[in-house]
Coordinates of C-alpha atoms and ligand atoms in Angstrom, one line a residue:
M1 CA -17.9 21.0 -12.5
T2 CA -16.7 20.2 -9.0
R3 CA -15.9 16.7 -8.0
S4 CA -16.7 15.3 -4.6
I5 CA -13.8 13.5 -2.9
S6 CA -13.0 11.7 0.3
I7 CA -9.6 10.8 1.6
F8 CA -9.1 7.9 4.0
G9 CA -5.7 8.2 5.8
A10 CA -5.6 11.9 5.0
T11 CA -3.0 12.7 7.7
G12 CA -0.5 10.2 6.3
S13 CA 2.2 10.5 3.7
I14 CA -0.1 9.6 0.7
G15 CA -3.0 11.5 2.2
Q16 CA -0.9 14.7 2.5
S17 CA 0.4 14.3 -1.0
T18 CA -3.2 13.9 -2.2
L19 CA -4.2 17.1 -0.4
D20 CA -1.2 18.9 -1.9
L21 CA -2.6 18.2 -5.4
V22 CA -6.1 19.1 -4.4
R23 CA -4.9 22.4 -2.8
R24 CA -3.4 23.5 -6.2
D25 CA -6.8 23.3 -7.8
R26 CA -9.0 24.0 -4.8
D27 CA -12.1 25.1 -6.7
A28 CA -12.3 21.9 -8.7
Y29 CA -13.1 19.8 -5.6
R30 CA -15.7 19.5 -2.8
V31 CA -14.2 17.5 0.1
V32 CA -16.7 15.2 1.7
A33 CA -14.8 13.2 4.3
L34 CA -11.2 13.3 5.6
T35 CA -10.0 10.6 8.0
G36 CA -7.0 10.2 10.2
G37 CA -5.8 8.3 13.2
R38 CA -3.9 9.9 16.1
N39 CA -2.7 13.0 14.4
V40 CA -5.8 15.0 15.4
A41 CA -4.1 18.4 14.9
Q42 CA -3.3 17.7 11.2
L43 CA -6.8 16.3 10.6
A44 CA -8.5 19.3 12.1
A45 CA -6.3 21.7 10.2
D46 CA -7.0 20.0 6.9
A47 CA -10.7 19.7 7.6
R48 CA -10.8 23.4 8.2
E49 CA -8.7 24.4 5.2
F50 CA -10.6 22.2 2.8
G51 CA -14.0 22.8 4.3
A52 CA -14.7 19.1 4.7
E53 CA -18.2 18.0 5.6
L54 CA -16.9 15.3 8.0
A55 CA -13.7 14.6 9.8
V56 CA -13.2 11.1 11.3
T57 CA -10.5 9.8 13.6
S58 CA -10.3 6.0 13.6
F59 CA -9.5 6.0 17.3
E60 CA -12.4 6.7 19.6
D61 CA -10.2 8.0 22.4
C62 CA -9.1 10.8 20.0
L63 CA -12.6 12.0 19.3
P64 CA -12.9 14.5 22.2
A65 CA -9.7 16.3 21.0
L66 CA -11.0 16.4 17.4
R67 CA -14.4 17.6 18.6
E68 CA -12.7 20.4 20.5
A69 CA -10.4 21.3 17.6
L70 CA -13.4 21.6 15.2
G71 CA -15.9 23.2 17.6
G72 CA -18.0 25.9 16.0
T73 CA -16.9 25.2 12.4
G74 CA -20.0 23.2 11.4
I75 CA -17.8 20.3 10.3
A76 CA -19.2 17.0 11.6
V77 CA -16.9 14.8 13.6
A78 CA -16.9 11.1 14.4
G79 CA -14.6 8.5 15.8
G80 CA -13.9 4.7 15.7
T81 CA -14.0 1.9 13.1
Q82 CA -17.7 2.1 12.5
A83 CA -17.4 5.9 11.8
L84 CA -14.9 5.1 9.1
I85 CA -17.4 2.9 7.4
E86 CA -20.1 5.5 7.7
A87 CA -17.7 8.0 6.1
A88 CA -17.1 5.5 3.2
D89 CA -20.9 5.3 2.8
R90 CA -21.2 9.0 2.1
P91 CA -21.4 9.6 -1.6
A92 CA -18.2 10.9 -3.2
D93 CA -17.1 10.7 -6.9
W94 CA -13.5 9.8 -6.0
T95 CA -12.2 8.2 -2.8
M96 CA -8.5 7.8 -1.8
S97 CA -7.8 4.6 0.2
A98 CA -4.6 5.5 2.0
I99 CA -5.0 4.1 5.5
V100 CA -2.0 1.9 6.4
G101 CA -2.5 -1.8 7.0
A102 CA -5.5 -4.1 6.9
A103 CA -7.5 -1.4 8.7
G104 CA -8.0 0.2 5.3
L105 CA -9.8 -2.8 3.9
A106 CA -13.4 -2.3 5.1
P107 CA -13.7 1.4 4.2
G108 CA -12.5 0.7 0.7
F109 CA -15.0 -2.1 0.3
H110 CA -17.8 0.2 1.4
A111 CA -16.7 3.0 -1.0
L112 CA -16.9 0.5 -3.9
R113 CA -20.4 -0.6 -3.0
H114 CA -21.6 2.8 -4.1
G115 CA -20.2 2.4 -7.6
R116 CA -17.5 5.0 -7.4
T117 CA -13.9 5.4 -8.3
L118 CA -11.5 4.1 -5.6
A119 CA -7.9 5.3 -5.9
L120 CA -6.1 2.4 -4.1
A121 CA -2.9 3.1 -2.2
N122 CA -3.7 0.6 0.5
K123 CA -2.0 -2.4 -1.0
E124 CA -3.0 -4.5 2.0
S125 CA -6.6 -4.5 0.5
L126 CA -5.5 -6.5 -2.6
V127 CA -3.1 -8.7 -0.6
T128 CA -5.7 -9.8 1.9
A129 CA -8.8 -9.8 -0.2
G130 CA -7.9 -9.3 -3.8
P131 CA -10.5 -11.5 -5.5
L132 CA -13.3 -10.2 -3.2
L133 CA -12.3 -6.6 -3.8
M134 CA -12.1 -6.9 -7.6
A135 CA -15.4 -8.8 -7.6
E136 CA -17.0 -6.1 -5.5
A137 CA -15.9 -3.4 -7.9
R138 CA -17.3 -5.4 -10.9
A139 CA -20.6 -6.1 -9.2
H140 CA -21.2 -2.4 -8.5
G141 CA -19.7 -1.0 -11.7
A142 CA -17.0 0.8 -9.6
R143 CA -13.5 1.4 -10.7
I144 CA -10.3 0.8 -8.9
L145 CA -7.3 2.9 -9.9
P146 CA -3.9 1.7 -8.6
V147 CA -1.8 4.3 -6.7
D148 CA 1.1 2.2 -5.7
S149 CA 3.8 3.6 -8.0
E150 CA 4.7 0.3 -9.6
H151 CA 1.1 -0.6 -10.3
S152 CA 0.2 2.8 -11.6
A153 CA 3.2 2.5 -13.9
V154 CA 2.0 -0.9 -15.2
F155 CA -1.5 0.5 -15.6
Q156 CA -0.1 3.4 -17.7
A157 CA 2.0 1.1 -19.8
L158 CA -1.1 -1.0 -20.5
V159 CA -3.2 1.9 -21.9
G160 CA -4.5 0.8 -25.3
E161 CA -2.9 -2.6 -25.0
D162 CA -4.5 -6.1 -25.1
M163 CA -3.9 -8.1 -21.9
A164 CA -3.7 -11.2 -24.1
A165 CA -0.4 -9.8 -25.6
V166 CA 1.2 -9.4 -22.2
E167 CA 4.0 -11.9 -21.5
R168 CA 5.3 -10.5 -18.2
I169 CA 5.2 -7.7 -15.7
I170 CA 8.4 -6.5 -14.1
I171 CA 8.2 -4.3 -11.0
T172 CA 11.3 -2.5 -9.7
A173 CA 12.5 -2.3 -6.1
S174 CA 15.0 0.2 -4.8
G175 CA 16.3 -2.4 -2.4
G176 CA 15.6 -0.2 0.6
A177 CA 17.9 1.3 3.2
L178 CA 20.0 -1.9 3.9
R179 CA 20.5 -3.1 0.3
D180 CA 24.3 -2.7 0.5
W181 CA 24.8 -3.9 4.1
P182 CA 26.8 -7.1 4.5
L183 CA 24.4 -10.0 5.0
D184 CA 25.9 -11.0 8.3
R185 CA 25.3 -7.6 9.8
L186 CA 21.6 -7.4 8.9
A187 CA 20.5 -8.8 12.2
E188 CA 22.0 -5.7 13.9
A189 CA 20.0 -3.3 11.8
T190 CA 18.1 -0.8 14.1
L191 CA 14.8 1.0 13.5
A192 CA 16.7 4.1 12.4
D193 CA 18.9 2.1 10.0
A194 CA 15.9 0.4 8.3
G195 CA 13.8 3.6 8.3
A196 CA 16.1 5.7 6.2
H197 CA 15.0 5.2 2.6
P198 CA 17.5 6.1 -0.1
N199 CA 15.0 7.5 -2.6
W200 CA 11.4 7.7 -1.4
D201 CA 9.9 9.8 1.4
M202 CA 7.1 7.6 2.8
G203 CA 5.4 6.5 6.0
Q204 CA 7.5 4.7 8.6
R205 CA 5.9 1.3 8.1
I206 CA 6.3 1.0 4.3
T207 CA 9.9 2.4 4.6
I208 CA 10.9 -0.5 6.9
D209 CA 9.0 -2.9 4.6
S210 CA 11.1 -1.6 1.7
A211 CA 14.3 -2.5 3.6
S212 CA 13.0 -6.0 4.3
M213 CA 11.4 -6.3 0.8
F214 CA 8.2 -7.2 2.5
N215 CA 6.9 -4.2 0.5
K216 CA 7.9 -5.8 -2.8
A217 CA 6.5 -9.1 -1.6
L218 CA 3.1 -7.4 -1.0
E219 CA 3.5 -5.7 -4.4
L220 CA 4.1 -9.0 -6.3
I221 CA 0.8 -10.3 -4.8
E222 CA -0.9 -7.0 -5.5
T223 CA 0.2 -7.3 -9.2
K224 CA -1.3 -10.8 -9.5
E225 CA -4.6 -9.7 -8.0
F226 CA -5.0 -6.4 -9.8
F227 CA -3.9 -7.4 -13.2
G228 CA -4.9 -11.0 -13.1
V229 CA -1.5 -12.2 -14.3
A230 CA -0.1 -15.7 -13.4
P231 CA 2.6 -15.5 -10.7
D232 CA 5.4 -16.9 -13.0
R233 CA 4.9 -13.9 -15.3
I234 CA 5.6 -11.4 -12.5
E235 CA 9.1 -10.4 -11.7
A236 CA 10.8 -8.0 -9.2
V237 CA 14.1 -6.5 -10.1
I238 CA 16.4 -4.3 -8.0
H239 CA 16.8 -0.8 -9.5
P240 CA 18.6 1.5 -7.0
Q241 CA 17.7 4.8 -8.8
S242 CA 13.9 4.3 -8.5
I243 CA 13.4 6.0 -11.9
V244 CA 11.9 3.1 -13.8
H245 CA 8.9 2.0 -11.8
A246 CA 7.7 -0.9 -13.8
L247 CA 7.9 -2.5 -17.2
V248 CA 5.4 -4.5 -19.2
G249 CA 6.8 -7.2 -21.5
F250 CA 4.7 -8.1 -24.6
R251 CA 4.7 -11.3 -26.7
D252 CA 6.7 -9.6 -29.4
G253 CA 9.5 -9.0 -27.0
A254 CA 8.8 -5.3 -26.6
L255 CA 9.2 -3.8 -23.1
M256 CA 7.1 -0.7 -22.2
A257 CA 8.7 1.1 -19.3
H258 CA 7.3 3.8 -17.1
L259 CA 9.9 6.4 -15.9
G260 CA 9.4 9.3 -13.5
A261 CA 10.9 11.0 -10.5
P262 CA 10.3 9.1 -7.2
D263 CA 7.4 11.3 -6.1
M264 CA 4.1 9.7 -5.2
R265 CA 2.2 12.7 -6.5
H266 CA 2.8 11.2 -9.9
A267 CA 0.8 8.1 -9.3
I268 CA -1.8 10.0 -7.1
G269 CA -2.2 12.6 -9.8
Y270 CA -2.7 10.1 -12.5
A271 CA -5.5 8.4 -10.5
L272 CA -7.0 11.8 -9.6
H273 CA -7.2 13.0 -13.2
W274 CA -7.7 9.7 -15.0
P275 CA -8.5 9.2 -17.8
D276 CA -6.9 12.6 -18.5
R277 CA -3.2 13.2 -18.1
R278 CA -2.7 16.7 -16.6
A279 CA 0.3 18.7 -15.6
L280 CA 1.8 17.7 -12.2
P281 CA 4.3 19.5 -10.0
V282 CA 6.8 16.7 -10.0
E283 CA 10.5 16.9 -10.9
R284 CA 11.4 16.1 -14.5
V285 CA 13.8 13.3 -15.2
D286 CA 17.0 14.4 -16.8
L287 CA 18.5 11.2 -18.3
A288 CA 21.8 12.7 -19.2
K289 CA 22.3 13.9 -15.7
L290 CA 21.4 10.5 -14.3
A291 CA 23.8 8.9 -16.8
M292 CA 23.1 5.4 -15.5
L293 CA 20.2 3.2 -14.6
E294 CA 21.1 -0.1 -13.0
F295 CA 19.2 -3.3 -12.7
R296 CA 20.0 -6.5 -10.9
A297 CA 18.3 -9.7 -9.7
P298 CA 17.4 -9.6 -6.0
D299 CA 19.5 -11.8 -3.7
M300 CA 17.0 -14.3 -2.4
A301 CA 19.1 -15.0 0.7
R302 CA 19.0 -11.4 1.7
F303 CA 15.3 -11.0 1.0
P304 CA 13.4 -14.2 2.1
A305 CA 10.1 -12.2 1.9
L306 CA 10.2 -12.6 -1.9
R307 CA 10.2 -16.4 -1.6
L308 CA 7.4 -16.3 0.9
A309 CA 5.4 -14.1 -1.6
R310 CA 5.8 -16.8 -4.2
E311 CA 4.5 -19.4 -1.8
V312 CA 1.5 -17.2 -0.9
M313 CA 0.7 -16.6 -4.6
A314 CA 0.8 -20.3 -5.3
A315 CA -1.5 -21.0 -2.3
G316 CA -4.0 -18.3 -3.0
G317 CA -7.2 -18.3 -0.8
G318 CA -6.5 -17.0 2.7
A319 CA -2.7 -17.1 2.4
G320 CA -2.5 -13.4 1.5
A321 CA -4.6 -12.4 4.6
V322 CA -2.4 -14.6 6.8
F323 CA 0.8 -13.3 5.2
N324 CA -0.2 -9.6 5.6
A325 CA -1.4 -9.9 9.2
A326 CA 1.7 -11.9 10.2
K327 CA 3.9 -9.2 8.5
E328 CA 2.1 -6.4 10.3
V329 CA 2.7 -8.1 13.7
A330 CA 6.3 -8.8 12.9
L331 CA 6.8 -5.2 11.9
D332 CA 5.1 -4.0 15.1
L333 CA 7.5 -6.3 17.1
F334 CA 10.5 -5.0 15.3
I335 CA 9.4 -1.3 15.8
A336 CA 8.9 -2.1 19.5
G337 CA 12.4 -3.4 19.6
R338 CA 11.3 -6.9 20.6
I339 CA 12.6 -8.9 17.6
R340 CA 15.5 -8.3 15.3
F341 CA 15.2 -7.1 11.7
T342 CA 16.1 -10.6 10.5
D343 CA 13.5 -12.2 12.7
M344 CA 10.6 -10.8 10.8
A345 CA 10.7 -13.2 7.8
P346 CA 11.1 -16.3 10.0
L347 CA 8.2 -15.2 12.1
V348 CA 6.0 -14.6 9.1
E349 CA 7.0 -18.1 7.8
A350 CA 6.3 -19.8 11.1
T351 CA 2.9 -18.1 11.3
L352 CA 2.0 -19.2 7.8
D353 CA 3.0 -22.8 8.8
A354 CA 1.0 -22.6 12.1
M355 CA -2.0 -21.2 10.4
S356 CA -1.9 -23.7 7.6
R357 CA -2.5 -26.4 10.3
E358 CA -5.6 -24.5 11.6
I359 CA -7.3 -23.5 8.3
R360 CA -7.0 -24.6 4.7
L361 CA -5.1 -21.6 3.4
T362 CA -6.0 -22.4 -0.2
D363 CA -9.7 -22.2 0.4
A364 CA -11.2 -19.0 -1.2
M365 CA -12.3 -16.4 1.2
D366 CA -16.1 -16.2 1.0
G367 CA -16.5 -12.6 2.3
L368 CA -15.1 -9.7 4.1
E369 CA -16.0 -11.2 7.5
T370 CA -13.9 -14.3 6.8
V371 CA -11.0 -12.2 5.8
L372 CA -11.2 -10.1 8.9
E373 CA -11.6 -13.2 11.1
T374 CA -8.5 -14.8 9.4
D375 CA -6.6 -11.5 10.0
H376 CA -7.6 -11.5 13.6
L377 CA -6.7 -15.2 14.3
T378 CA -3.3 -14.7 12.5
R379 CA -2.4 -11.7 14.7
I380 CA -3.0 -13.7 17.9
R381 CA -0.9 -16.6 16.5
A382 CA 1.9 -14.3 15.2
Q383 CA 2.0 -12.4 18.5
D384 CA 2.5 -15.7 20.5
L385 CA 5.2 -16.9 18.1
G386 CA 6.9 -13.6 18.1
L387 CA 7.1 -13.4 21.8
S388 CA 8.5 -16.9 22.1
M389 CA 11.1 -15.9 19.5
Q390 CA 12.0 -12.9 21.6
E391 CA 12.5 -15.1 24.6
Q392 CA 14.8 -17.4 22.6
T393 CA 17.0 -14.6 21.4
A394 CA 17.0 -12.6 24.6
Ligands
LIG401 P1 1.3 6.7 6.9 O1 1.8 5.9 8.0 O2 2.1 7.9 6.5 O3 -0.2 7.1 7.0 C1 -1.2 6.2 7.4 C2 -2.5 6.9 7.5 O4 -3.4 5.9 8.1 C3 -2.6 8.0 8.5 O5 -3.6 8.9 8.1 C4 -2.9 7.4 9.8 O6 -3.4 8.3 10.8 C5 -3.9 6.4 9.4 N1 -4.0 5.2 10.3 C6 -3.0 4.6 11.0 N2 -3.4 3.5 11.6 C7 -4.8 3.5 11.4 C8 -5.8 2.6 11.8 N3 -5.6 1.6 12.6 N4 -7.1 2.8 11.4 C9 -7.3 3.9 10.5 N5 -6.4 4.8 10.1 C10 -5.1 4.5 10.5 O7 1.2 5.7 5.6 P2 1.5 6.0 4.1 O8 0.8 7.2 3.6 O9 3.0 5.8 3.8 O10 0.8 4.7 3.4 C11 -0.6 4.5 3.3 C12 -0.9 3.3 2.5 O11 -0.4 3.6 1.2 C13 -0.2 2.0 2.9 O12 -1.0 1.0 2.6 C14 1.1 2.0 2.1 O13 1.5 0.7 1.9 C15 0.6 2.6 0.8 N6 1.6 3.2 -0.1 C16 2.3 4.2 0.4 C17 3.3 4.8 -0.4 C18 4.1 6.0 0.1 O14 4.8 6.6 -0.6 N7 3.9 6.4 1.3 C19 3.7 4.2 -1.7 C20 2.8 3.2 -2.1 C21 1.8 2.6 -1.3 P3 -2.5 9.1 11.8 O15 -1.2 9.4 11.2 O16 -3.3 10.3 12.1 O17 -2.3 8.3 13.1
LIG402 MG1 5.3 0.7 -4.4

């Protein structure tokens, strides 16, 4: 039986890894929609190869190029934010949510409304709107399968277990590109320095977020929202080899760990074949060759993002949406060379402070509109604060 699938963010790192798995078992799938952003050539090539029904670019100005590239193929084309939502409204058995940033939120919500399986790589969805997203899935009988490697690992370690027996969840962090840099040099880190991940090959934004540990900060919040575990039961530990992805600690003291090569096709494949566990083309771990697996507590002075994540988890409500939007703006400003690497966390903290004077951060978000409005207001505030920060350091 063929399964119908849609991939949001098909042109990105996760999207391409997903297509790699689909390609290996081509006849098992019918591709409904593929979406991308500015990489129109990749999107068009994939839409042709997989015979997609629909190809969508999220940017309207890219639509003419996409239309031209797919002319005469019979593949429908569309562009813009609304077109993404319409693509999510097309029935598909399995949908991959792999757009980067809060832009991935609305399409994921729509896919859930049709009671389907949503493979969730877009961690920003849970950080900005976790309770709403989980409630939406429940209300429509839809299922969310985690694709972030740590969360897939926890999900797998929990198979057959009772959540009441879970004492703690430990997610690992490689420490990113700058983990061994002297603290007093971090301010000088360039885009190239922060963008060279030691173990994982990922999109540019998440790679820099790994160096700043904003990625792990988002993942702590993601863990709380997805598994419904209290923040004081969630830990992050530095593990430079990226072989152990997460561990679940039970009340009898047992730890169940998930180990695997650092290859996202592992988590993607698990979500694609769930509840089956099928063969995957990933490297096998050779423990004797590895010889050593190290673990250490993260240095909180080096990674202020982790402290901020704790504050955000304690606040709940709209704090996650503010945190994520402020982080996205701070990252944009760092990528644009306007603020330093070490300015990102202070900017996010200042934005959280400023926003907490405008809205009650602890109030629950009452719907997707409120989340998107909070996201929008936060970006304006963070942009202002970021630019004044730039003037001060210039
Ligand atoms: P990439 O940057 O590689 O890809 C992002 C995708 O989103 C591309 O298809 C891109 O299109 C598209 N896109 C970019 N901006 C927008 C926008 N404003 N609206 C709609 N689509 C847009 O990211 P990754 O694949 O690395 O990450 C995707 C998500 O998965 C992120 O949320 C990330 O945190 C998460 N994740 C990624 C992991 C990884 O290993 N890469 C691991 C765990 C989680 P285009 O390129 O055509 O412009
Ligand atoms: Mg991860």
